[in-house]
mmCIF file of C-alpha atoms in Angstrom:
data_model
loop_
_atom_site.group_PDB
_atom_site.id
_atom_site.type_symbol
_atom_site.label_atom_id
_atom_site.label_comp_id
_atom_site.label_asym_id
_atom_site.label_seq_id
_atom_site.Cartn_x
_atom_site.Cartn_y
_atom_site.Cartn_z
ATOM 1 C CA UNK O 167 -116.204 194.802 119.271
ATOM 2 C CA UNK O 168 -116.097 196.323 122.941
ATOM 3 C CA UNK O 169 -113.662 198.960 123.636
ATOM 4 C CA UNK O 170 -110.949 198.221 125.991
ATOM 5 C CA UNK O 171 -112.271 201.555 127.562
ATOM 6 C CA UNK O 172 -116.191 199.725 128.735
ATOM 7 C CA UNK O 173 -115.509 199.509 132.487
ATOM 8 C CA UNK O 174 -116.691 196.004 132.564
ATOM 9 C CA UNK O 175 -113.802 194.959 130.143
ATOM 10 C CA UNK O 176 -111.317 196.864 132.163
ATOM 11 C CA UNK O 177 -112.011 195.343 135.195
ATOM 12 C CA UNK O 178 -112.307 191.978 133.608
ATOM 13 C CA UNK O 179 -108.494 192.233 132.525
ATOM 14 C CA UNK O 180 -107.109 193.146 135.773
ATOM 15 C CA UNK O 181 -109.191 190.274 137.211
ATOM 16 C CA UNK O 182 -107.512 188.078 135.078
ATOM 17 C CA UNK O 183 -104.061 189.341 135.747
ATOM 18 C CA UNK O 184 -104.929 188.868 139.304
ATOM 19 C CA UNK O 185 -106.661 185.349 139.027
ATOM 20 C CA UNK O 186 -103.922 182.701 139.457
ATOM 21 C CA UNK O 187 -102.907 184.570 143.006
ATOM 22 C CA UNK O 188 -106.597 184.966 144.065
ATOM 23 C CA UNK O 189 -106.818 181.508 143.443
ATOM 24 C CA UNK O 190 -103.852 179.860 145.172
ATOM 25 C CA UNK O 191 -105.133 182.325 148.321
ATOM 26 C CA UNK O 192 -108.558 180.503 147.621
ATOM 27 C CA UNK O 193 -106.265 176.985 147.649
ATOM 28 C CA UNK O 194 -104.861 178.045 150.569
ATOM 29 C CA UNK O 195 -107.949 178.584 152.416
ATOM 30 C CA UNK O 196 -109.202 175.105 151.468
ATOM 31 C CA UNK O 197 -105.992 173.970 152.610
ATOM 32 C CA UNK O 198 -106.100 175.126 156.147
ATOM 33 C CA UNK O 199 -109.814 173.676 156.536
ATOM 34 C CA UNK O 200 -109.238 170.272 154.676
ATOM 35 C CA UNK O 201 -108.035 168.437 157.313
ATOM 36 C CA UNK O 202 -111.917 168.964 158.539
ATOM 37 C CA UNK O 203 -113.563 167.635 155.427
ATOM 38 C CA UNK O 204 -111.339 164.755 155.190
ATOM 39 C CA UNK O 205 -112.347 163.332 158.706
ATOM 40 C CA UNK O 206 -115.963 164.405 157.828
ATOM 41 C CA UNK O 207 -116.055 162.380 154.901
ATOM 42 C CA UNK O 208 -114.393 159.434 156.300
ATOM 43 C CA UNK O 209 -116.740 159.090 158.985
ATOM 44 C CA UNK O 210 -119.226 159.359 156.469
ATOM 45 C CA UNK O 211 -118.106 156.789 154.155
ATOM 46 C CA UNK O 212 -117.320 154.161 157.630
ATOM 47 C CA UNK O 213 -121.043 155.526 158.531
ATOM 48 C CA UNK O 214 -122.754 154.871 155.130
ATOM 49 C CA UNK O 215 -120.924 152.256 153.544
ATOM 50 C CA UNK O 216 -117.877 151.695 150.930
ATOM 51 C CA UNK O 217 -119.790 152.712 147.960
ATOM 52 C CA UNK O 218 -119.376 156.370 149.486
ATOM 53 C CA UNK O 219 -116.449 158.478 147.928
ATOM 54 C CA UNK O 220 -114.957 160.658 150.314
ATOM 55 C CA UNK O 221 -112.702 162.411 147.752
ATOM 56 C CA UNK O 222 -116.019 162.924 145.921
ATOM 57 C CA UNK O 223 -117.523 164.232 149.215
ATOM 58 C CA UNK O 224 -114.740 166.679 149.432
ATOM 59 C CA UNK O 225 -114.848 167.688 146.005
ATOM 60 C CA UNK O 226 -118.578 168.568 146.353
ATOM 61 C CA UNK O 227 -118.394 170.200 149.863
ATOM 62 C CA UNK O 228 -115.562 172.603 148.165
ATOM 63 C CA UNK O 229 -118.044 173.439 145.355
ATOM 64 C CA UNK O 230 -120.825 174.141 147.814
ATOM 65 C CA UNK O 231 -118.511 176.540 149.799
ATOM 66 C CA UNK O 232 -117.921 178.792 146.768
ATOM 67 C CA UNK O 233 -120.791 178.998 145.810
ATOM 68 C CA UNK O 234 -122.152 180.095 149.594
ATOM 69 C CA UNK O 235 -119.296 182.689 149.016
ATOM 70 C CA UNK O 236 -121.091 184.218 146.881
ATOM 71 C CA UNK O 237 -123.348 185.913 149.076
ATOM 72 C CA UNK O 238 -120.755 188.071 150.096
ATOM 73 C CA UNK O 239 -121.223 189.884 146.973
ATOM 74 C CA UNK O 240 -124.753 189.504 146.460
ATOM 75 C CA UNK O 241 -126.234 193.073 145.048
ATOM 76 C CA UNK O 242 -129.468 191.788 146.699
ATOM 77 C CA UNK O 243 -131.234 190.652 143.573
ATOM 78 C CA UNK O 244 -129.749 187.051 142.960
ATOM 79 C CA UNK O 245 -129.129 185.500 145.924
ATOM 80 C CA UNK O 246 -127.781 181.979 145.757
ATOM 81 C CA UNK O 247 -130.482 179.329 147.356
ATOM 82 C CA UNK O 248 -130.035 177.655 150.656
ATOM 83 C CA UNK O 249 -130.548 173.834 151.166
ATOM 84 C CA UNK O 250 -133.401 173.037 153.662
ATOM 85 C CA UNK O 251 -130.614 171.673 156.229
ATOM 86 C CA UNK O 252 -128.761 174.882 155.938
ATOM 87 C CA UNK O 253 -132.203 177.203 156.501
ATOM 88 C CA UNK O 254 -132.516 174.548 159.768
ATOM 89 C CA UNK O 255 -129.114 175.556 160.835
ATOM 90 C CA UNK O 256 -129.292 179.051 160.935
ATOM 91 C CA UNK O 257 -132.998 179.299 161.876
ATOM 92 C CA UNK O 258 -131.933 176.921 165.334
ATOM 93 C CA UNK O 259 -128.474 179.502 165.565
ATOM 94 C CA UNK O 260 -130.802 182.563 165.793
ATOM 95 C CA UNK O 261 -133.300 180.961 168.084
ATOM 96 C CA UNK O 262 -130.161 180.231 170.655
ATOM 97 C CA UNK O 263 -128.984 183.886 169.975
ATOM 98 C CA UNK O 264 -132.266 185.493 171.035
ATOM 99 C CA UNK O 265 -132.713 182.975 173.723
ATOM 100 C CA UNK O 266 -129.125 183.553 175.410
ATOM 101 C CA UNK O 267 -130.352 187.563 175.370
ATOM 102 C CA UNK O 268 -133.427 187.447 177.491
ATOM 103 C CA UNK O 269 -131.634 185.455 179.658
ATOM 104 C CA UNK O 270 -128.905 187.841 179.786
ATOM 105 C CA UNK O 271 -125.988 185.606 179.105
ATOM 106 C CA UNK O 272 -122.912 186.511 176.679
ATOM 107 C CA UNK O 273 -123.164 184.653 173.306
ATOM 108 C CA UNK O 274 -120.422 182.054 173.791
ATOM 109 C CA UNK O 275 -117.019 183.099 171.946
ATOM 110 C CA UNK O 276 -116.200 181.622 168.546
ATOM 111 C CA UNK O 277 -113.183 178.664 169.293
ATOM 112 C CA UNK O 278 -109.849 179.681 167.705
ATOM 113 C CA UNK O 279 -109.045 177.134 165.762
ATOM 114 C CA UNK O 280 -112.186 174.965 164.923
ATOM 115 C CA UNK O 281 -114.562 176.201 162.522
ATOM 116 C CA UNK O 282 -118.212 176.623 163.399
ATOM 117 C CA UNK O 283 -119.839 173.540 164.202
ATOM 118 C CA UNK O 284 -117.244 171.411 164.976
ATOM 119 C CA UNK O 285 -117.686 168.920 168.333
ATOM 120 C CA UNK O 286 -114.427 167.354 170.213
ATOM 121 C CA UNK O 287 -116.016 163.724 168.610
ATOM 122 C CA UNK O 288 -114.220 164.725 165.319
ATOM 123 C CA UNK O 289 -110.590 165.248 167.389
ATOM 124 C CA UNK O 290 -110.209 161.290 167.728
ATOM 125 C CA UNK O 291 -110.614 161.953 163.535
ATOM 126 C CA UNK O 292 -107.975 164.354 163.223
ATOM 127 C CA UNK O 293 -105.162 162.733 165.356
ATOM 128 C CA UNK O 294 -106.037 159.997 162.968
ATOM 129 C CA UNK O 295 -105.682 162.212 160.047
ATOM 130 C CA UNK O 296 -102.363 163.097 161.668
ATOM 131 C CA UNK O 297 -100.686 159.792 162.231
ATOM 132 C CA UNK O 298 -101.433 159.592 158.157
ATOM 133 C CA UNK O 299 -98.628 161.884 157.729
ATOM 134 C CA UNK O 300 -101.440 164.181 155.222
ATOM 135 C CA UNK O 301 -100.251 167.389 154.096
ATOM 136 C CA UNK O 302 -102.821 169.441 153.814
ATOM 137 C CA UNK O 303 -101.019 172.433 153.491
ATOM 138 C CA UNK O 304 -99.215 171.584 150.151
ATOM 139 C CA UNK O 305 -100.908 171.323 146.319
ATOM 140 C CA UNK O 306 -100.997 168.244 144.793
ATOM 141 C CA UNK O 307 -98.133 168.496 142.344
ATOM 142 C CA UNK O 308 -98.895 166.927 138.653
ATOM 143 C CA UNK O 309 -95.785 167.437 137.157
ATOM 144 C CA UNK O 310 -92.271 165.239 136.958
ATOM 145 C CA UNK O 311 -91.916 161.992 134.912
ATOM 146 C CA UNK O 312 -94.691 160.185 136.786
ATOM 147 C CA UNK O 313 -96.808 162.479 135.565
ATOM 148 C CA UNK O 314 -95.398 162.167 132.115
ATOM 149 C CA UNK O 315 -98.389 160.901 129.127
ATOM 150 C CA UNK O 316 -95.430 158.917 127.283
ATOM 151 C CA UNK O 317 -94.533 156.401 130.533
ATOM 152 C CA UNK O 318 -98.443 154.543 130.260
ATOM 153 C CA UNK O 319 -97.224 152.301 127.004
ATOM 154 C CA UNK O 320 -98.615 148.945 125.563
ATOM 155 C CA UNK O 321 -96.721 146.919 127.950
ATOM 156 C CA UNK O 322 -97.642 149.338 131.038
ATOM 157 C CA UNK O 323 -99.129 147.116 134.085
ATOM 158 C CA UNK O 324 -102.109 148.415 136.220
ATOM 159 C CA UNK O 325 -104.150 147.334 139.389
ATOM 160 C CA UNK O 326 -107.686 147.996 140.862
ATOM 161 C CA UNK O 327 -107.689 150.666 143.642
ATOM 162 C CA UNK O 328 -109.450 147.871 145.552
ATOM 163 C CA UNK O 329 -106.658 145.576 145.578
ATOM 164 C CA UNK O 330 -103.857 148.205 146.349
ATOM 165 C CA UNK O 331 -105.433 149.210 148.886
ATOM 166 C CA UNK O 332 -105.637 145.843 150.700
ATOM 167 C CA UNK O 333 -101.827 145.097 149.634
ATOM 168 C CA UNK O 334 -100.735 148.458 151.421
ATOM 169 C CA UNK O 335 -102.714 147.195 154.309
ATOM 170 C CA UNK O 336 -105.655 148.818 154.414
ATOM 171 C CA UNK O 337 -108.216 146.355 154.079
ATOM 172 C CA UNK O 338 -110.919 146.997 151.776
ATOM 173 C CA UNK O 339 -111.270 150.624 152.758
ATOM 174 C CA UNK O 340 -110.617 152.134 149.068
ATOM 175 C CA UNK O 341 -110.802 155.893 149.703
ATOM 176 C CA UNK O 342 -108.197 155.861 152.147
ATOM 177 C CA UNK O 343 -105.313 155.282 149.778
ATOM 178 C CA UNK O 344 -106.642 158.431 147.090
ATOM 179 C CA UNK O 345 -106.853 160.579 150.298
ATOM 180 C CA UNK O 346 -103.556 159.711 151.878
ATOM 181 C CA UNK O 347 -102.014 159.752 148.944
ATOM 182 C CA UNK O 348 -103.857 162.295 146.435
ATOM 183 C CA UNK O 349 -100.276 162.616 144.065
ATOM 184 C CA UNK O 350 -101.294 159.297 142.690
ATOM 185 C CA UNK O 351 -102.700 159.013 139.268
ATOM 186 C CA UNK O 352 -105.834 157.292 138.808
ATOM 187 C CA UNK O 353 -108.306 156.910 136.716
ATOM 188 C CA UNK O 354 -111.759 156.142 136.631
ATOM 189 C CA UNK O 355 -112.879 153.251 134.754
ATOM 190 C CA UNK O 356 -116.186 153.813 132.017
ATOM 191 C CA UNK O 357 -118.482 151.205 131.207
ATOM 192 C CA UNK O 358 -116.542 149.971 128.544
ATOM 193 C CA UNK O 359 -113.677 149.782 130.929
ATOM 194 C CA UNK O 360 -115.643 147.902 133.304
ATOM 195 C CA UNK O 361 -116.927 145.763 130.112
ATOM 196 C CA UNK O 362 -113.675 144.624 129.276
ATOM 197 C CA UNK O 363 -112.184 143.967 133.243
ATOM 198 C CA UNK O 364 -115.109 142.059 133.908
ATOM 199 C CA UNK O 365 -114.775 139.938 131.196
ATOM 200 C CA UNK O 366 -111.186 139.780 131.642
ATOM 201 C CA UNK O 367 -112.148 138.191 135.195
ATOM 202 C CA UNK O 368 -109.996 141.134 136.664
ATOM 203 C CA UNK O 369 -113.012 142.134 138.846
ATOM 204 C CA UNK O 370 -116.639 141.406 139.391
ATOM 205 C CA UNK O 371 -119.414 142.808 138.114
ATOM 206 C CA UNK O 372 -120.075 145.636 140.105
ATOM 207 C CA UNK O 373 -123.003 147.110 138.623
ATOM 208 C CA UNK O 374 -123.121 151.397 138.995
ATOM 209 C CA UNK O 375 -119.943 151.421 141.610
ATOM 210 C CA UNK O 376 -116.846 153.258 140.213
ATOM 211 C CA UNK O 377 -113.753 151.315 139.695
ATOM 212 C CA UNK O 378 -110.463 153.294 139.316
ATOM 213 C CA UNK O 379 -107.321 151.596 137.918
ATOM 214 C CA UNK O 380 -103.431 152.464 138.924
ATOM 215 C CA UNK O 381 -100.335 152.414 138.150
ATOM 216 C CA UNK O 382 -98.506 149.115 139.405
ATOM 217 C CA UNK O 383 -95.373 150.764 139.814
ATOM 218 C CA UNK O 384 -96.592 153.840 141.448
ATOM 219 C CA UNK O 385 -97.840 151.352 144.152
ATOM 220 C CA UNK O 386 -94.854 148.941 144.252
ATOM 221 C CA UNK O 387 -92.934 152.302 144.973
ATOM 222 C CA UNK O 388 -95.319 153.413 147.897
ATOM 223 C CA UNK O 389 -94.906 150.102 148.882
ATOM 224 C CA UNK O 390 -90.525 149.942 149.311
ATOM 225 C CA UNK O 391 -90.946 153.858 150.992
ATOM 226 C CA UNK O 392 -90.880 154.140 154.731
ATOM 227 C CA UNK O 393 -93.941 154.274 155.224
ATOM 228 C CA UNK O 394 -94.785 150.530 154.614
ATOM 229 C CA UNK O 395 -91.450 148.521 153.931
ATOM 230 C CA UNK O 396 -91.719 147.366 157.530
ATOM 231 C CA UNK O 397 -95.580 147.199 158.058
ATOM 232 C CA UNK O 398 -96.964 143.671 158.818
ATOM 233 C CA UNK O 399 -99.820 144.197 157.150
ATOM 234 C CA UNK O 400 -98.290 144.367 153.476
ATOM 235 C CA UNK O 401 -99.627 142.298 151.004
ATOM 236 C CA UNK O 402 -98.065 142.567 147.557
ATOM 237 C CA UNK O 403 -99.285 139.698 146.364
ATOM 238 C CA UNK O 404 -102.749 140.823 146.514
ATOM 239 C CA UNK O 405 -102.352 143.435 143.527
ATOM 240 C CA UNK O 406 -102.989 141.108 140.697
ATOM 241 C CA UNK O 407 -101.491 143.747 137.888
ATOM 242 C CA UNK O 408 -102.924 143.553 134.235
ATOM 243 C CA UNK O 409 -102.504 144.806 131.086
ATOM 244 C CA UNK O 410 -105.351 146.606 129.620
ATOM 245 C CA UNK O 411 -106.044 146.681 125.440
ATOM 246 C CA UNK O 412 -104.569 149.729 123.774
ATOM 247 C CA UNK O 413 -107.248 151.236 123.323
ATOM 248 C CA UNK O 414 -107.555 151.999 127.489
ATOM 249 C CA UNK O 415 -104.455 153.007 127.814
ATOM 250 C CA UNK O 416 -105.181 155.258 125.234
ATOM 251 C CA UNK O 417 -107.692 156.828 127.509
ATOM 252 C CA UNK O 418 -105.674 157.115 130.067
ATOM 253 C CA UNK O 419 -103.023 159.080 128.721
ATOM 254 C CA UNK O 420 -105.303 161.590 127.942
ATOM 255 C CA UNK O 421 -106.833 161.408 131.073
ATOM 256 C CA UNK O 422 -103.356 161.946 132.724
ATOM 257 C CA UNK O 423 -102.642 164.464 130.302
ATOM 258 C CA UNK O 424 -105.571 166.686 131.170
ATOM 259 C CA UNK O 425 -104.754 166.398 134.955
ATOM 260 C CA UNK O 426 -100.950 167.030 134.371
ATOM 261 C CA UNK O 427 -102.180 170.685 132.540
ATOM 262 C CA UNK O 428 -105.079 171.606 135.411
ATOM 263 C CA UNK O 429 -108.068 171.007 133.262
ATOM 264 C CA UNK O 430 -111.557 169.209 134.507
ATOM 265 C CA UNK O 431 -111.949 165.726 133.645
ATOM 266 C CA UNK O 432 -115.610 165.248 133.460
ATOM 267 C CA UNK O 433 -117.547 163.198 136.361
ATOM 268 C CA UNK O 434 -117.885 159.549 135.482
ATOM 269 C CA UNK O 435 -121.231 158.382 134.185
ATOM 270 C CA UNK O 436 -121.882 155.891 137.066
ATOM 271 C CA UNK O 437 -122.615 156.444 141.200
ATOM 272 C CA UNK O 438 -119.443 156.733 143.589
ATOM 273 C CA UNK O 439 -117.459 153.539 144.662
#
């Protein structure tokens, strides 16, 4: 048994008395940059292809960020690696540096407002970001009765991500909807999921691609807001809404229930959508 009076232990309390502000400071911070790594990841996923996740992206760029933090308080010995693009990066940044002082010239100012490294081509991104109506600056609350274990019943109807996407109007672009709209529960379908759908006929065999399954309701109601009531390009007939055994639903109150408390749901087995 340690004594509450070993340093380490002391300090280890007050960090966790301190730990939920630290980290909605830390949330914060991601906040104000998001609006960056959203467009970034879009333009990947229009770049690469649909079976790109850009919430995925995100969720992996945020990762990498923290853990590049860590140098801050490196005490020299472990230092945390660099990828080969990132040595690149910095190696090119010096060379510029040294080269602007033989010739004399000022190092040209940091932009306020634009993080290092970002070009005017991502603007047309951002307004586009913008007309989205995204939030960047706000949490995404998992609390209320949508959020609520007991509403996903036996008789509860769901639809592929695929198709509400293309009855809100936005094609088969699936990402779009999970960023513009991160509140929204999903949930990522397994291989025995994917099993049963595809025999079902509810979707095709899609091989390693991730499939994520909503609530019908959730997306009717999306659907009667302002936001798309009046849009031409609504197509509610496209959702297709099923009801999956018991034993899925099953999952997916769990799934919602670990979400609705803040824990980690485990990556899926299978590649991005």
């Amino acid at each position: 048994t340690r004594s509450f009076t070993d340093p380490s232990v002391s300090m280890d309390l007050l960090r966790a008395v301190l730990q939920p502000s630290i980290n909605e400071e830390i949330r914060a911070i991601f906040n104000k940059y998001m609006k960056f790594f959203q467009t970034a990841a879009i333009n990947v996923r229009d770049n690469v292809g649909e079976e790109v996740d850009p919430e995925q992206l995100i969720q992996e760029t945020c990762r990498s960020c923290l853990e590049q933090a860590k140098l801050l308080f490196s005490d020299g010995k472990k230092v945390v690696p660099r990828l080969p693009h990132e040595q690149a990066v910095a190696k090119r940044a010096r060379q510029m540096d040294e080269e602007l002082s033989r010739r004399g010239s000022p190092v040209p100012k940091k932009r306020k407002g634009r993080p290092p490294g970002q070009s005017l081509s991502n603007d047309r991104g951002v307004s586009g970001m913008a007309a989205w109506k995204l939030k960047v600056s706000e949490t995404v609350k998992r609390d209320g009765p949508k959020w609520d274990p007991s509403r996903l019943t036996e008789t509860t109807t769901f639809v592929l991500g695929s198709r509400a996407n293309k009855a809100l109007g936005m094609g088969g672009t699936r990402g779009r909807l999970y960023i513009k709209h991160p509140h929204l529960f999903k949930y990522a379908a397994d291989p025995q999921d994917k099993h049963w759908l595809t025999e079902q006929q509810h979707m095709r065999a899609i091989g390693g691609k991730m499939a994520y399954l909503l609530i019908e309701e959730d997306i009717r109601d999306l659907a009667a807001s302002e936001d798309y009531r009046d849009s031409v390009d609504l197509r509610l007939e496209e959702l297709k809404p099923f009801i999956p055994p018991a034993w899925m639903t099953e999952k997916m109150q769990k799934h919602m229930e670990t979400l609705r408390r803040g824990g980690d749901v485990p990556p899926p087995e299978d590649p991005p959508e």
